[in-house]
Short mmCIF file of C-alpha atoms in Angstrom, two decimals:
data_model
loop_
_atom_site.label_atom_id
_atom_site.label_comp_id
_atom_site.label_asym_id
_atom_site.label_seq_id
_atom_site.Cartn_x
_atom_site.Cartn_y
_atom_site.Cartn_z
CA UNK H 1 5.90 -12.21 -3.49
CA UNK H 2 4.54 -11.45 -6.72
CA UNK H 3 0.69 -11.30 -6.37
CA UNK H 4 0.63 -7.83 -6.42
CA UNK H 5 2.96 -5.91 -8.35
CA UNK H 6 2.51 -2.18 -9.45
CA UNK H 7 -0.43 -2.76 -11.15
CA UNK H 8 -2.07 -4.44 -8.48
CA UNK H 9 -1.00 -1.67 -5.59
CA UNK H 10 -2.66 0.63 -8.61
CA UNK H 11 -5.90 -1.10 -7.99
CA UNK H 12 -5.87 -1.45 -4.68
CA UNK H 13 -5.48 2.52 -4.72
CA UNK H 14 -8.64 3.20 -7.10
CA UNK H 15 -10.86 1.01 -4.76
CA UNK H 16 -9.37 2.77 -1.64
CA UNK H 17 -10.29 5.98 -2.72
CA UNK H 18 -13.68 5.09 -3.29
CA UNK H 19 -14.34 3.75 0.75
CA UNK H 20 -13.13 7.40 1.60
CA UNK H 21 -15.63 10.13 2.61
CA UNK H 22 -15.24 13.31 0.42
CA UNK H 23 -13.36 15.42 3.33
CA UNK H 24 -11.03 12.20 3.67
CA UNK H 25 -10.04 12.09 0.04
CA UNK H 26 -9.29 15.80 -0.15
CA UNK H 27 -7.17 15.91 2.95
CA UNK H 28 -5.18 12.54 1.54
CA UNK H 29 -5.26 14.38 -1.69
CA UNK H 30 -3.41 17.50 -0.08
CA UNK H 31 -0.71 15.02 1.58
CA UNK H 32 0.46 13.55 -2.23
CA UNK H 33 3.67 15.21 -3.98
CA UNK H 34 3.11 17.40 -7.15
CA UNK H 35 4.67 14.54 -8.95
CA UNK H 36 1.18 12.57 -8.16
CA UNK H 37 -0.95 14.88 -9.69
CA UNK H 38 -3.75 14.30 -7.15
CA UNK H 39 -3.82 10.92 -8.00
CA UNK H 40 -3.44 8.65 -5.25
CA UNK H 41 -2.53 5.72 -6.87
CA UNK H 42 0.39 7.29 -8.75
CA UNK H 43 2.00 6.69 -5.31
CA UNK H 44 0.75 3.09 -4.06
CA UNK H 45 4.06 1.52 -5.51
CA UNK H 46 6.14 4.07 -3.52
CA UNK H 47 6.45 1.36 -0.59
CA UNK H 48 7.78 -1.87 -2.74
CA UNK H 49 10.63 0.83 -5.08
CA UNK H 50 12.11 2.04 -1.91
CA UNK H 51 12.16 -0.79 0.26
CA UNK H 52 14.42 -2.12 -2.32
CA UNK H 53 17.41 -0.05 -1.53
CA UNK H 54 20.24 -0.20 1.36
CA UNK H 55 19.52 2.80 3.30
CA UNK H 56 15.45 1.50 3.21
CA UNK H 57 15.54 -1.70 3.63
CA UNK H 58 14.68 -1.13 7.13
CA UNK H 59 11.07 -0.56 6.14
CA UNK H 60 10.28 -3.98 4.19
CA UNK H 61 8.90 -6.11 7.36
CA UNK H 62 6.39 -2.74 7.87
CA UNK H 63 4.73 -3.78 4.08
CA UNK H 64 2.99 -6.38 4.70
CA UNK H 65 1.31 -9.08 7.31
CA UNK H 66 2.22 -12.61 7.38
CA UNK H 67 -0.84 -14.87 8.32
CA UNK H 68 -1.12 -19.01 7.80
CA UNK H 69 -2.34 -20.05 5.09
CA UNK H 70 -5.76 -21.58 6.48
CA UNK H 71 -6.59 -18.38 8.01
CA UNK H 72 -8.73 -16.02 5.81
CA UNK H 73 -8.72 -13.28 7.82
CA UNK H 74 -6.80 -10.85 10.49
CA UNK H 75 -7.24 -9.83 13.60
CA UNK H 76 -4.36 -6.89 15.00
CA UNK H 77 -4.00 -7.50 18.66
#
């Protein structure tokens, strides 16, 4: 539950960005808030602050994929 936390999501972000072709990262670029800055990973925590509140809460189970523990990989059907 733990493993990640904001910095980690902030990691995640900055290695992202660097699998993205240059029209890609411009067009996600365009998509971000002023508040971001054009930095994408001022905005890869946005997902774990608002699931935390009532009227989100909704949106939780859509954050992540449960898989066993002795699989090491995952395959969407």
């Amino acid at each position: 539950m733990y493993g990640w936390g904001k910095q980690g999501h902030i990691i995640t972000c900055k290695i992202a960005e660097n699998f993205l072709t240059k029209d890609a990262l411009a067009s996600v670029k365009a998509l971000l808030p002023g508040s971001a800055e054009g930095e994408l990973a001022s905005v890869c925590s946005w997902p774990d602050e608002i699931r935390r509140s009532a009227h989100n809460r909704w949106s939780g189970p859509l954050h992540y994929i449960d898989t066993p523990d002795f699989r090491y990989n995952y395959q969407y059907c």
